[in-house]
Amino acid sequence: MNILHASFECYPVAKVGGLADVVGTLPSYQNTLEVNSTVIMPYYDNGFDTEIFDIIFKGSIKLDTSIHEYIIYSTHINKTRILCCYVKGLLDTSKVYGYEYDLYRYLIFQLVVLDFILNNNDFDVIHCHDHHTALIPFLINNSYAYSSLNKVSTVLTIHNAQYQGQFSHDFIKLLPEFDFTKVGLLDWYGNVNPLAAGIKCANAVTTVSPSYMSELINEANGLEGLLQSESYKCKGILNGIDVDFWNPSTDSMIFKNYKVSNVISGKKGNKKEVCAKYGLDVSKPLFGFIGRLVGEKAADLLPEAIRTILSSNLNINFLVLGSGQESIENDLIALKNEFPHNFNTHIGYDEKLSHWVYAASDFLLMPSRVEPCGLNQMYSLRYGTIPIVRRTGGLKDTVIDIGDGGFGICHDKASVWDIEYSVNRALALYENKELYRKIQKEIMKIDHSWTKSAQEYINLYKSITTS
Ligand code: ADP
Ligand code: GLC
């Protein structure tokens, strides 16, 4: 069975968040099983080594009134074929998102994917990831140009229902001609809503953890009613992680490699280097945070929570890596001036530093308001770093509180008080060296590889394909 994963991000070609990690890993795991998975994504002019790509197809596509030439570049990364779609002026940007004309970029990408398949029709399933690719099922089912693809099945994975890609009906003219009696499939509350259209039209809909699937039925940024009515084809499948890449015993980005047997000295070696670089005291427990500085991650609570904690206890260090909302970035920078020996932050995206933080920290904070799955907590477990999470979405499915016989620290609310309370629980655990070290070793052994979930997706593909 041939699967085509369509996504705007895929590690290592282009990454903003967890979507890239998932699309960069799931297909490789699937390729060790009984299917043949390929990734198709936009081309980016972002410094990624494009020398390794070959041109395999050229075509042209009409968007609105213009004809755009496109080129499909191909390469293999790990075990997976990656196809990148180049369209001058639209799919050759340096950033993944953040352009005024993003709508045009999302549309042309989907049209290029469909045109490419039309000319190279050897795919049984198109696996669409997030709203950027969620119009594909509608277009296959209803647009005249792609009617011959009606044997191709579609899966839509919702990585985050907060982002739906809505646009005004005025832009419907950008879509290729389709059976207009079906226009209602595009609509949700008066706008064209690609994510909603994908949920309505895909043969199967998944999200990235079972708990997030249950939460979406009641709270999905306006899509809950739709998810209730389509629940017969919806399923939560927990993300995995690439356990070869995220492996403290071989990770070439960290200072000292370690495994379960030498986790104490290994983490200490990394902590020493990281603390020295960030002006922190290696003898104090280190709490890390990595992520987008946005409300979803409850990053807005961090400055006040950290200020409150440090105001009464200077025997702690915090290191925050992230970028996002300017006000949060500024609050964090201000905090650095207030507590120069206990707090530091790197505003920006830095893959290597993220590995340092996972390896060096004693605890990792994830107070997220919304967390469809979350990968950070799984990376943190792998590196022997105890996660402190809010019980939501995938965090609920992957972290069990020590009070319930588990290995993490969990709280129920996204509030300054809850973060403070959890940090104090973490400090008590840190003092109980025997228990702390036992948990550190245990968490490194938890298996969060993709093996089980990659097979679950394959079973799903089988259930929606006829041949
Ligand atoms: P989301 O996709 O919602 O941002 P995930 O937990 O699924 O959250 O994945 C986040 C991914 O992005 C992880 O690989 C994490 O290490 C990485 N990441 C987030 N922010 C940064 C940053 N500022 N620098 C480096 N890596 C980051
Ligand atoms: C989204 C979610 C995150 C999830 C990631 C990968 O960005 O916010 O929770 O882990 O997608 O599925």
Short mmCIF file of C-alpha atoms and ligand atoms in Angstrom, two decimals:
data_model
loop_
_atom_site.label_atom_id
_atom_site.label_comp_id
_atom_site.label_asym_id
_atom_site.label_seq_id
_atom_site.Cartn_x
_atom_site.Cartn_y
_atom_site.Cartn_z
CA MET A 1 0.00 0.00 0.00
CA ASN A 2 1.39 3.43 -0.96
CA ILE A 3 0.79 6.33 1.38
CA LEU A 4 1.44 10.01 0.70
CA HIS A 5 1.78 12.23 3.77
CA ALA A 6 1.01 15.86 2.83
CA SER A 7 2.32 18.39 5.31
CA PHE A 8 3.65 21.94 5.55
CA GLU A 9 6.43 20.84 7.92
CA CYS A 10 8.77 17.86 8.05
CA TYR A 11 11.96 17.55 10.07
CA PRO A 12 14.77 18.06 9.08
CA VAL A 13 13.70 20.06 6.00
CA ALA A 14 11.51 22.60 7.83
CA LYS A 15 10.32 22.64 11.44
CA VAL A 16 8.23 25.00 13.54
CA GLY A 17 6.92 22.51 16.09
CA GLY A 18 5.81 18.96 16.74
CA LEU A 19 4.08 18.57 13.35
CA ALA A 20 7.54 18.48 11.75
CA ASP A 21 8.76 15.85 14.20
CA VAL A 22 5.73 13.64 13.57
CA VAL A 23 5.86 13.87 9.77
CA GLY A 24 9.63 13.46 9.91
CA THR A 25 9.31 10.20 11.85
CA LEU A 26 5.99 8.39 11.42
CA PRO A 27 6.58 7.59 7.71
CA SER A 28 10.03 6.14 8.47
CA TYR A 29 8.53 3.80 11.06
CA GLN A 30 5.76 2.87 8.62
CA ASN A 31 8.36 2.08 6.00
CA THR A 32 9.79 -0.62 8.26
CA LEU A 33 6.31 -2.18 8.36
CA GLU A 34 4.09 -3.24 5.49
CA VAL A 35 3.46 0.08 3.67
CA ASN A 36 5.42 2.44 1.55
CA SER A 37 5.17 6.00 2.88
CA THR A 38 6.30 9.15 1.09
CA VAL A 39 6.16 12.75 2.36
CA ILE A 40 5.16 15.67 0.17
CA MET A 41 5.77 19.20 1.46
CA PRO A 42 6.52 22.70 0.17
CA TYR A 43 10.00 23.63 -0.95
CA TYR A 44 11.63 26.18 1.38
CA ASP A 45 14.52 28.49 0.73
CA ASN A 46 15.60 28.16 4.36
CA GLY A 47 19.18 27.00 4.13
CA PHE A 48 18.39 23.28 4.11
CA ASP A 49 20.89 21.48 1.84
CA THR A 50 18.94 21.24 -1.42
CA GLU A 51 21.92 19.70 -3.25
CA ILE A 52 20.60 16.31 -2.22
CA PHE A 53 17.36 16.73 -4.22
CA ASP A 54 16.66 15.48 -7.75
CA ILE A 55 14.00 16.93 -10.02
CA ILE A 56 11.41 14.22 -10.71
CA PHE A 57 8.46 16.10 -12.20
CA LYS A 58 7.48 19.45 -13.66
CA GLY A 59 3.98 20.73 -14.25
CA SER A 60 1.79 23.78 -14.14
CA ILE A 61 -1.28 24.70 -12.18
CA LYS A 62 -3.95 27.39 -12.41
CA LEU A 63 -4.72 29.34 -9.26
CA ASP A 64 -7.41 31.96 -9.80
CA THR A 65 -6.40 33.62 -13.08
CA SER A 66 -2.67 32.82 -13.05
CA ILE A 67 -0.79 29.80 -14.28
CA HIS A 68 2.05 28.72 -11.98
CA GLU A 69 4.86 26.42 -13.06
CA TYR A 70 5.87 23.88 -10.41
CA ILE A 71 8.77 21.50 -9.87
CA ILE A 72 8.80 18.39 -7.67
CA TYR A 73 12.16 17.72 -6.04
CA SER A 74 12.83 14.35 -4.47
CA THR A 75 15.30 12.97 -1.94
CA HIS A 76 15.53 10.20 0.66
CA ILE A 77 16.02 11.04 4.33
CA ASN A 78 16.44 8.04 6.61
CA LYS A 79 14.10 5.49 5.09
CA THR A 80 11.65 7.94 3.61
CA ARG A 81 11.22 9.60 0.23
CA ILE A 82 10.62 13.33 0.67
CA LEU A 83 9.09 15.33 -2.18
CA CYS A 84 9.32 19.13 -2.11
CA CYS A 85 7.03 21.27 -4.28
CA TYR A 86 8.61 24.39 -5.69
CA VAL A 87 6.48 27.28 -6.98
CA LYS A 88 8.30 30.55 -7.51
CA GLY A 89 7.02 33.32 -5.23
CA LEU A 90 4.75 31.02 -3.21
CA LEU A 91 6.52 27.80 -2.29
CA ASP A 92 10.08 29.04 -2.03
CA THR A 93 9.80 31.13 1.15
CA SER A 94 12.34 31.12 3.95
CA LYS A 95 9.75 30.78 6.73
CA VAL A 96 7.05 28.13 7.00
CA TYR A 97 4.22 30.45 8.10
CA GLY A 98 3.63 34.15 8.65
CA TYR A 99 3.04 35.65 5.21
CA GLU A 100 0.07 37.82 4.23
CA TYR A 101 -0.49 35.52 1.29
CA ASP A 102 -0.38 32.26 3.30
CA LEU A 103 -3.84 31.34 1.99
CA TYR A 104 -2.45 31.31 -1.56
CA ARG A 105 0.50 29.21 -0.36
CA TYR A 106 -1.78 26.64 1.29
CA LEU A 107 -4.03 26.47 -1.78
CA ILE A 108 -1.29 26.16 -4.37
CA PHE A 109 0.42 23.47 -2.33
CA GLN A 110 -2.75 21.38 -2.22
CA LEU A 111 -3.36 21.89 -5.94
CA VAL A 112 0.23 20.90 -6.76
CA VAL A 113 -0.12 17.76 -4.62
CA LEU A 114 -3.31 16.81 -6.46
CA ASP A 115 -1.89 17.59 -9.90
CA PHE A 116 1.23 15.56 -9.12
CA ILE A 117 -0.87 12.59 -8.02
CA LEU A 118 -3.06 12.91 -11.09
CA ASN A 119 0.07 12.49 -13.20
CA ASN A 120 1.74 9.85 -10.99
CA ASN A 121 -1.21 8.00 -9.60
CA ASP A 122 0.30 5.31 -7.48
CA PHE A 123 -0.98 6.34 -4.05
CA ASP A 124 -3.71 4.48 -2.18
CA VAL A 125 -4.03 6.93 0.70
CA ILE A 126 -3.32 10.63 1.08
CA HIS A 127 -2.67 11.33 4.73
CA CYS A 128 -3.33 15.07 5.25
CA HIS A 129 -1.87 16.86 8.25
CA ASP A 130 -3.66 19.91 9.69
CA HIS A 131 -5.70 22.59 7.97
CA HIS A 132 -3.02 23.48 5.40
CA THR A 133 -3.79 20.25 3.58
CA ALA A 134 -7.37 19.64 4.75
CA LEU A 135 -9.09 20.77 1.52
CA ILE A 136 -7.59 17.81 -0.34
CA PRO A 137 -10.40 15.36 0.61
CA PHE A 138 -13.06 17.87 -0.52
CA LEU A 139 -11.25 18.55 -3.80
CA ILE A 140 -10.83 14.84 -4.57
CA ASN A 141 -14.50 14.17 -3.91
CA ASN A 142 -16.01 17.23 -5.61
CA SER A 143 -13.79 19.02 -8.09
CA TYR A 144 -14.08 18.00 -11.74
CA ALA A 145 -10.33 18.13 -12.44
CA TYR A 146 -9.57 15.49 -9.80
CA SER A 147 -12.58 13.19 -10.22
CA SER A 148 -10.33 10.40 -11.51
CA LEU A 149 -8.68 10.28 -8.07
CA ASN A 150 -11.88 9.10 -6.41
CA LYS A 151 -10.29 5.71 -5.63
CA VAL A 152 -7.69 7.39 -3.43
CA SER A 153 -8.68 7.32 0.25
CA THR A 154 -7.97 10.19 2.62
CA VAL A 155 -7.04 10.52 6.28
CA LEU A 156 -6.96 13.85 8.06
CA THR A 157 -4.87 14.14 11.21
CA ILE A 158 -5.71 17.10 13.42
CA HIS A 159 -2.54 18.12 15.22
CA ASN A 160 -4.19 21.19 16.67
CA ALA A 161 -7.84 22.19 16.27
CA GLN A 162 -7.12 25.74 17.44
CA TYR A 163 -5.89 26.46 13.91
CA GLN A 164 -8.56 25.88 11.24
CA GLY A 165 -7.44 28.09 8.33
CA GLN A 166 -10.81 29.87 7.86
CA PHE A 167 -11.26 32.32 4.99
CA SER A 168 -14.11 34.30 3.48
CA HIS A 169 -16.41 32.81 0.85
CA ASP A 170 -15.15 35.61 -1.45
CA PHE A 171 -12.02 33.48 -2.00
CA ILE A 172 -13.93 30.39 -3.14
CA LYS A 173 -13.16 31.51 -6.67
CA LEU A 174 -9.54 30.48 -6.02
CA LEU A 175 -10.58 26.82 -5.91
CA PRO A 176 -10.77 24.73 -9.07
CA GLU A 177 -14.29 24.29 -10.44
CA PHE A 178 -16.34 21.89 -8.29
CA ASP A 179 -19.90 20.62 -7.95
CA PHE A 180 -21.40 23.77 -6.41
CA THR A 181 -24.27 21.86 -4.82
CA LYS A 182 -21.55 20.67 -2.40
CA VAL A 183 -20.42 24.14 -1.32
CA GLY A 184 -21.95 23.55 2.12
CA LEU A 185 -19.18 21.03 2.80
CA LEU A 186 -16.70 23.89 2.77
CA ASP A 187 -18.67 26.07 5.15
CA TRP A 188 -18.59 26.33 8.91
CA TYR A 189 -20.40 29.24 10.56
CA GLY A 190 -20.32 31.47 7.47
CA ASN A 191 -16.70 30.99 6.45
CA VAL A 192 -14.84 28.49 4.35
CA ASN A 193 -13.23 26.34 7.04
CA PRO A 194 -10.61 23.94 5.64
CA LEU A 195 -10.31 21.92 8.86
CA ALA A 196 -14.09 21.50 9.06
CA ALA A 197 -14.23 20.54 5.36
CA GLY A 198 -11.51 17.96 5.99
CA ILE A 199 -13.41 16.49 8.92
CA LYS A 200 -16.54 16.24 6.78
CA CYS A 201 -14.89 14.80 3.66
CA ALA A 202 -11.95 12.62 4.76
CA ASN A 203 -12.55 8.88 5.01
CA ALA A 204 -11.02 8.89 8.48
CA VAL A 205 -10.08 11.59 10.96
CA THR A 206 -7.50 11.17 13.66
CA THR A 207 -6.01 13.32 16.31
CA VAL A 208 -2.74 12.89 18.10
CA SER A 209 -3.86 11.41 21.45
CA PRO A 210 -6.97 9.61 22.71
CA SER A 211 -7.59 12.18 25.47
CA TYR A 212 -7.47 15.10 23.03
CA MET A 213 -10.02 13.28 20.87
CA SER A 214 -12.38 13.04 23.85
CA GLU A 215 -11.77 16.68 24.75
CA LEU A 216 -12.52 17.84 21.20
CA ILE A 217 -16.04 16.44 21.40
CA ASN A 218 -16.76 19.09 24.06
CA GLU A 219 -14.30 21.84 23.21
CA ALA A 220 -12.87 22.23 19.73
CA ASN A 221 -12.78 25.95 19.05
CA GLY A 222 -16.25 25.81 17.47
CA LEU A 223 -15.94 22.38 15.82
CA GLU A 224 -17.30 20.29 18.69
CA GLY A 225 -20.75 19.72 17.10
CA LEU A 226 -19.12 18.62 13.86
CA LEU A 227 -16.78 16.24 15.66
CA GLN A 228 -19.73 14.78 17.53
CA SER A 229 -21.62 14.08 14.33
CA GLU A 230 -18.54 12.65 12.58
CA SER A 231 -17.31 10.72 15.62
CA TYR A 232 -17.96 7.36 13.91
CA LYS A 233 -14.85 7.94 11.77
CA CYS A 234 -12.69 9.75 14.36
CA LYS A 235 -9.94 8.16 16.41
CA GLY A 236 -7.20 9.34 18.77
CA ILE A 237 -3.82 7.76 18.03
CA LEU A 238 -1.01 8.74 20.37
CA ASN A 239 2.08 10.25 18.75
CA GLY A 240 5.39 8.53 19.19
CA ILE A 241 8.93 9.85 19.11
CA ASP A 242 12.02 9.00 17.12
CA VAL A 243 13.91 7.06 19.79
CA ASP A 244 17.05 6.85 17.65
CA PHE A 245 17.32 10.58 17.14
CA TRP A 246 16.20 11.49 20.68
CA ASN A 247 18.67 9.22 22.42
CA PRO A 248 20.93 10.61 25.17
CA SER A 249 23.45 7.83 24.63
CA THR A 250 24.14 8.84 21.02
CA ASP A 251 22.84 12.44 20.72
CA SER A 252 25.69 14.34 19.07
CA MET A 253 24.26 17.74 20.08
CA ILE A 254 24.65 17.30 23.86
CA PHE A 255 27.85 17.69 25.90
CA LYS A 256 27.98 14.29 27.54
CA ASN A 257 26.24 11.14 26.35
CA TYR A 258 24.64 8.94 28.95
CA LYS A 259 22.35 6.01 29.44
CA VAL A 260 20.30 4.62 32.32
CA SER A 261 23.37 3.23 34.11
CA ASN A 262 25.20 6.59 34.25
CA VAL A 263 22.31 9.05 34.14
CA ILE A 264 23.43 10.87 37.29
CA SER A 265 26.93 11.72 36.09
CA GLY A 266 25.72 12.17 32.50
CA LYS A 267 23.07 14.71 33.35
CA LYS A 268 25.43 16.46 35.74
CA GLY A 269 27.98 16.85 32.91
CA ASN A 270 25.38 18.47 30.67
CA LYS A 271 24.00 20.63 33.47
CA LYS A 272 27.46 21.93 34.31
CA GLU A 273 28.03 23.14 30.74
CA VAL A 274 24.55 24.59 30.29
CA CYS A 275 24.57 26.36 33.67
CA ALA A 276 28.01 27.83 32.93
CA LYS A 277 26.76 29.16 29.58
CA TYR A 278 23.61 30.67 31.07
CA GLY A 279 25.05 32.06 34.33
CA LEU A 280 23.19 29.58 36.55
CA ASP A 281 24.37 27.69 39.62
CA VAL A 282 24.87 24.01 38.83
CA SER A 283 24.26 22.98 42.46
CA LYS A 284 20.60 24.11 42.30
CA PRO A 285 17.77 22.15 40.66
CA LEU A 286 17.17 23.25 37.07
CA PHE A 287 13.65 23.65 35.68
CA GLY A 288 13.45 23.96 31.89
CA PHE A 289 10.73 25.07 29.49
CA ILE A 290 10.85 24.66 25.71
CA GLY A 291 8.11 25.80 23.41
CA ARG A 292 6.09 28.34 21.56
CA LEU A 293 5.48 31.34 23.85
CA VAL A 294 1.71 31.40 23.38
CA GLY A 295 -1.42 31.09 25.49
CA GLU A 296 -1.97 27.46 24.43
CA LYS A 297 1.28 26.54 26.18
CA ALA A 298 0.32 28.79 29.17
CA ALA A 299 3.64 30.53 28.56
CA ASP A 300 1.98 33.80 29.64
CA LEU A 301 1.87 32.40 33.21
CA LEU A 302 5.57 31.63 33.35
CA PRO A 303 6.97 35.10 34.15
CA GLU A 304 4.63 35.63 37.11
CA ALA A 305 4.96 32.04 38.34
CA ILE A 306 8.77 32.15 38.18
CA ARG A 307 8.85 35.60 39.82
CA THR A 308 6.63 34.39 42.67
CA ILE A 309 8.72 31.27 43.22
CA LEU A 310 12.09 33.04 43.07
CA SER A 311 10.87 35.83 45.36
CA SER A 312 10.67 33.34 48.22
CA ASN A 313 13.30 30.79 47.22
CA LEU A 314 16.53 31.49 45.39
CA ASN A 315 17.68 27.88 45.53
CA ILE A 316 16.28 27.14 42.07
CA ASN A 317 17.23 27.80 38.45
CA PHE A 318 14.93 28.27 35.47
CA LEU A 319 15.89 28.22 31.80
CA VAL A 320 13.28 29.08 29.19
CA LEU A 321 13.75 28.48 25.45
CA GLY A 322 11.09 29.74 23.11
CA SER A 323 9.65 32.42 20.91
CA GLY A 324 6.18 33.71 20.15
CA GLN A 325 4.02 36.45 21.63
CA GLU A 326 6.08 39.63 21.99
CA SER A 327 4.63 40.56 25.40
CA ILE A 328 5.68 37.18 26.85
CA GLU A 329 9.14 37.49 25.31
CA ASN A 330 9.52 40.96 26.88
CA ASP A 331 8.32 39.75 30.30
CA LEU A 332 10.88 36.95 30.20
CA ILE A 333 13.68 39.32 29.25
CA ALA A 334 12.68 41.61 32.14
CA LEU A 335 12.75 38.64 34.51
CA LYS A 336 16.30 37.89 33.46
CA ASN A 337 17.35 41.31 34.73
CA GLU A 338 15.50 40.78 38.01
CA PHE A 339 17.02 37.34 38.74
CA PRO A 340 20.27 37.16 36.73
CA HIS A 341 21.68 34.25 38.75
CA ASN A 342 18.53 32.11 38.82
CA PHE A 343 16.77 32.72 35.54
CA ASN A 344 17.81 32.85 31.93
CA THR A 345 16.01 32.71 28.63
CA HIS A 346 16.88 32.27 25.00
CA ILE A 347 14.28 33.93 22.81
CA GLY A 348 14.27 32.19 19.45
CA TYR A 349 14.27 28.79 17.87
CA ASP A 350 17.39 26.70 18.50
CA GLU A 351 17.32 22.96 17.90
CA LYS A 352 20.68 22.29 19.56
CA LEU A 353 19.78 24.28 22.67
CA SER A 354 16.55 22.31 22.97
CA HIS A 355 18.64 19.11 23.24
CA TRP A 356 20.82 20.80 25.87
CA VAL A 357 17.76 21.75 27.92
CA TYR A 358 16.28 18.22 27.78
CA ALA A 359 19.65 16.73 28.80
CA ALA A 360 20.62 19.28 31.48
CA SER A 361 17.32 19.99 33.25
CA ASP A 362 16.12 18.16 36.33
CA PHE A 363 12.48 19.00 35.56
CA LEU A 364 10.62 20.20 32.48
CA LEU A 365 7.60 22.49 32.80
CA MET A 366 4.56 22.01 30.54
CA PRO A 367 1.60 23.86 32.07
CA SER A 368 -0.24 23.88 28.68
CA ARG A 369 -3.86 25.03 28.42
CA VAL A 370 -4.18 22.99 25.21
CA GLU A 371 -1.87 20.12 24.32
CA PRO A 372 -3.16 17.78 21.61
CA CYS A 373 -0.24 15.44 22.26
CA GLY A 374 2.97 17.20 23.20
CA LEU A 375 6.32 15.70 22.34
CA ASN A 376 8.48 17.60 24.84
CA GLN A 377 7.33 15.48 27.78
CA MET A 378 8.28 12.31 25.87
CA TYR A 379 11.71 13.71 24.96
CA SER A 380 12.15 14.78 28.56
CA LEU A 381 11.33 11.25 29.84
CA ARG A 382 13.87 9.80 27.44
CA TYR A 383 16.55 12.15 28.83
CA GLY A 384 15.73 11.34 32.48
CA THR A 385 14.11 14.73 33.10
CA ILE A 386 10.95 14.64 35.17
CA PRO A 387 7.99 16.32 33.47
CA ILE A 388 5.68 18.71 35.33
CA VAL A 389 2.48 18.88 33.28
CA ARG A 390 -1.08 20.04 33.34
CA ARG A 391 -3.48 17.11 32.95
CA THR A 392 -4.72 17.83 29.43
CA GLY A 393 -4.74 16.11 26.03
CA GLY A 394 -1.69 13.99 25.33
CA LEU A 395 -0.03 15.07 28.58
CA LYS A 396 -2.77 13.19 30.41
CA ASP A 397 -2.06 10.10 28.30
CA THR A 398 1.71 10.07 28.81
CA VAL A 399 2.46 11.40 32.31
CA ILE A 400 1.24 9.76 35.53
CA ASP A 401 1.61 11.63 38.80
CA ILE A 402 3.97 10.18 41.43
CA GLY A 403 1.06 10.33 43.86
CA ASP A 404 -0.79 7.84 41.63
CA GLY A 405 2.17 5.46 41.47
CA GLY A 406 3.64 7.22 38.45
CA PHE A 407 6.73 9.25 37.64
CA GLY A 408 5.70 12.82 36.91
CA ILE A 409 4.13 15.81 38.59
CA CYS A 410 0.66 16.75 37.37
CA HIS A 411 -1.71 19.61 38.10
CA ASP A 412 -5.22 20.35 36.96
CA LYS A 413 -5.35 24.06 36.25
CA ALA A 414 -3.30 26.37 34.11
CA SER A 415 -2.67 28.88 36.90
CA VAL A 416 0.28 30.54 38.59
CA TRP A 417 -0.71 28.85 41.82
CA ASP A 418 -0.74 25.36 40.25
CA ILE A 419 2.69 25.90 38.71
CA GLU A 420 4.06 27.14 42.03
CA TYR A 421 2.52 24.21 43.89
CA SER A 422 3.95 21.69 41.40
CA VAL A 423 7.41 23.26 41.53
CA ASN A 424 7.33 22.90 45.32
CA ARG A 425 6.33 19.25 44.98
CA ALA A 426 9.23 18.81 42.54
CA LEU A 427 11.64 20.39 45.02
CA ALA A 428 10.51 17.95 47.72
CA LEU A 429 11.07 15.07 45.31
CA TYR A 430 14.50 16.44 44.37
CA GLU A 431 15.47 16.37 48.05
CA ASN A 432 14.44 12.71 48.32
CA LYS A 433 17.49 11.61 46.34
CA GLU A 434 16.78 7.89 46.45
CA LEU A 435 13.28 8.21 45.01
CA TYR A 436 14.31 10.94 42.58
CA ARG A 437 17.10 8.80 41.09
CA LYS A 438 14.90 5.73 40.95
CA ILE A 439 12.30 7.68 38.94
CA GLN A 440 14.95 9.17 36.67
CA LYS A 441 16.08 5.69 35.69
CA GLU A 442 12.54 4.37 35.30
CA ILE A 443 11.39 7.13 32.98
CA MET A 444 14.32 6.64 30.64
CA LYS A 445 13.09 3.10 30.01
CA ILE A 446 9.53 4.02 29.03
CA ASP A 447 8.91 3.08 25.39
CA HIS A 448 7.36 5.96 23.45
CA SER A 449 8.64 4.84 20.07
CA TRP A 450 6.29 4.95 17.08
CA THR A 451 6.12 1.17 16.68
CA LYS A 452 2.63 0.69 18.10
CA SER A 453 1.03 3.87 16.72
CA ALA A 454 2.58 3.48 13.25
CA GLN A 455 0.83 0.10 13.06
CA GLU A 456 -2.43 1.64 14.29
CA TYR A 457 -2.32 4.10 11.38
CA ILE A 458 -1.64 1.22 8.98
CA ASN A 459 -4.66 -0.65 10.35
CA LEU A 460 -6.70 2.50 9.79
CA TYR A 461 -5.47 2.81 6.17
CA LYS A 462 -6.49 -0.81 5.59
CA SER A 463 -9.94 -0.17 6.99
CA ILE A 464 -10.63 2.66 4.50
CA THR A 465 -9.12 1.20 1.36
CA THR A 466 -10.96 -1.32 -0.73
CA SER A 467 -8.03 -3.06 -2.39
P1 ADP B 1 3.93 22.14 19.38
O1 ADP B 1 3.99 21.39 18.12
O2 ADP B 1 2.55 22.47 19.82
O3 ADP B 1 4.80 23.35 19.38
P2 ADP B 1 5.15 19.75 20.59
O4 ADP B 1 5.44 19.42 22.03
O5 ADP B 1 4.40 18.75 19.82
O6 ADP B 1 4.49 21.19 20.57
O7 ADP B 1 6.51 19.89 19.80
C1 ADP B 1 7.39 20.94 19.95
C2 ADP B 1 8.66 20.61 19.21
O8 ADP B 1 9.31 21.82 18.89
C3 ADP B 1 9.65 19.82 20.04
O9 ADP B 1 10.51 19.11 19.17
C4 ADP B 1 10.44 20.93 20.76
O10 ADP B 1 11.71 20.50 21.21
C5 ADP B 1 10.55 21.93 19.62
N1 ADP B 1 10.68 23.34 20.02
C6 ADP B 1 9.71 24.18 20.45
N2 ADP B 1 10.18 25.41 20.64
C7 ADP B 1 11.50 25.35 20.32
C8 ADP B 1 12.55 26.32 20.30
N3 ADP B 1 12.34 27.57 20.65
N4 ADP B 1 13.77 25.91 19.92
C9 ADP B 1 13.99 24.62 19.56
N5 ADP B 1 13.04 23.67 19.55
C10 ADP B 1 11.82 24.03 19.92
C1 GLC B 2 0.63 20.23 17.48
C2 GLC B 2 0.23 20.15 18.94
C3 GLC B 2 1.14 19.29 19.78
C4 GLC B 2 1.45 17.99 19.07
C5 GLC B 2 2.03 18.30 17.70
C6 GLC B 2 2.38 17.05 16.92
O1 GLC B 2 1.52 21.24 17.21
O2 GLC B 2 0.12 21.45 19.51
O3 GLC B 2 0.52 19.02 21.03
O4 GLC B 2 2.36 17.22 19.82
O5 GLC B 2 1.09 19.00 16.94
O6 GLC B 2 1.27 16.23 16.70
#
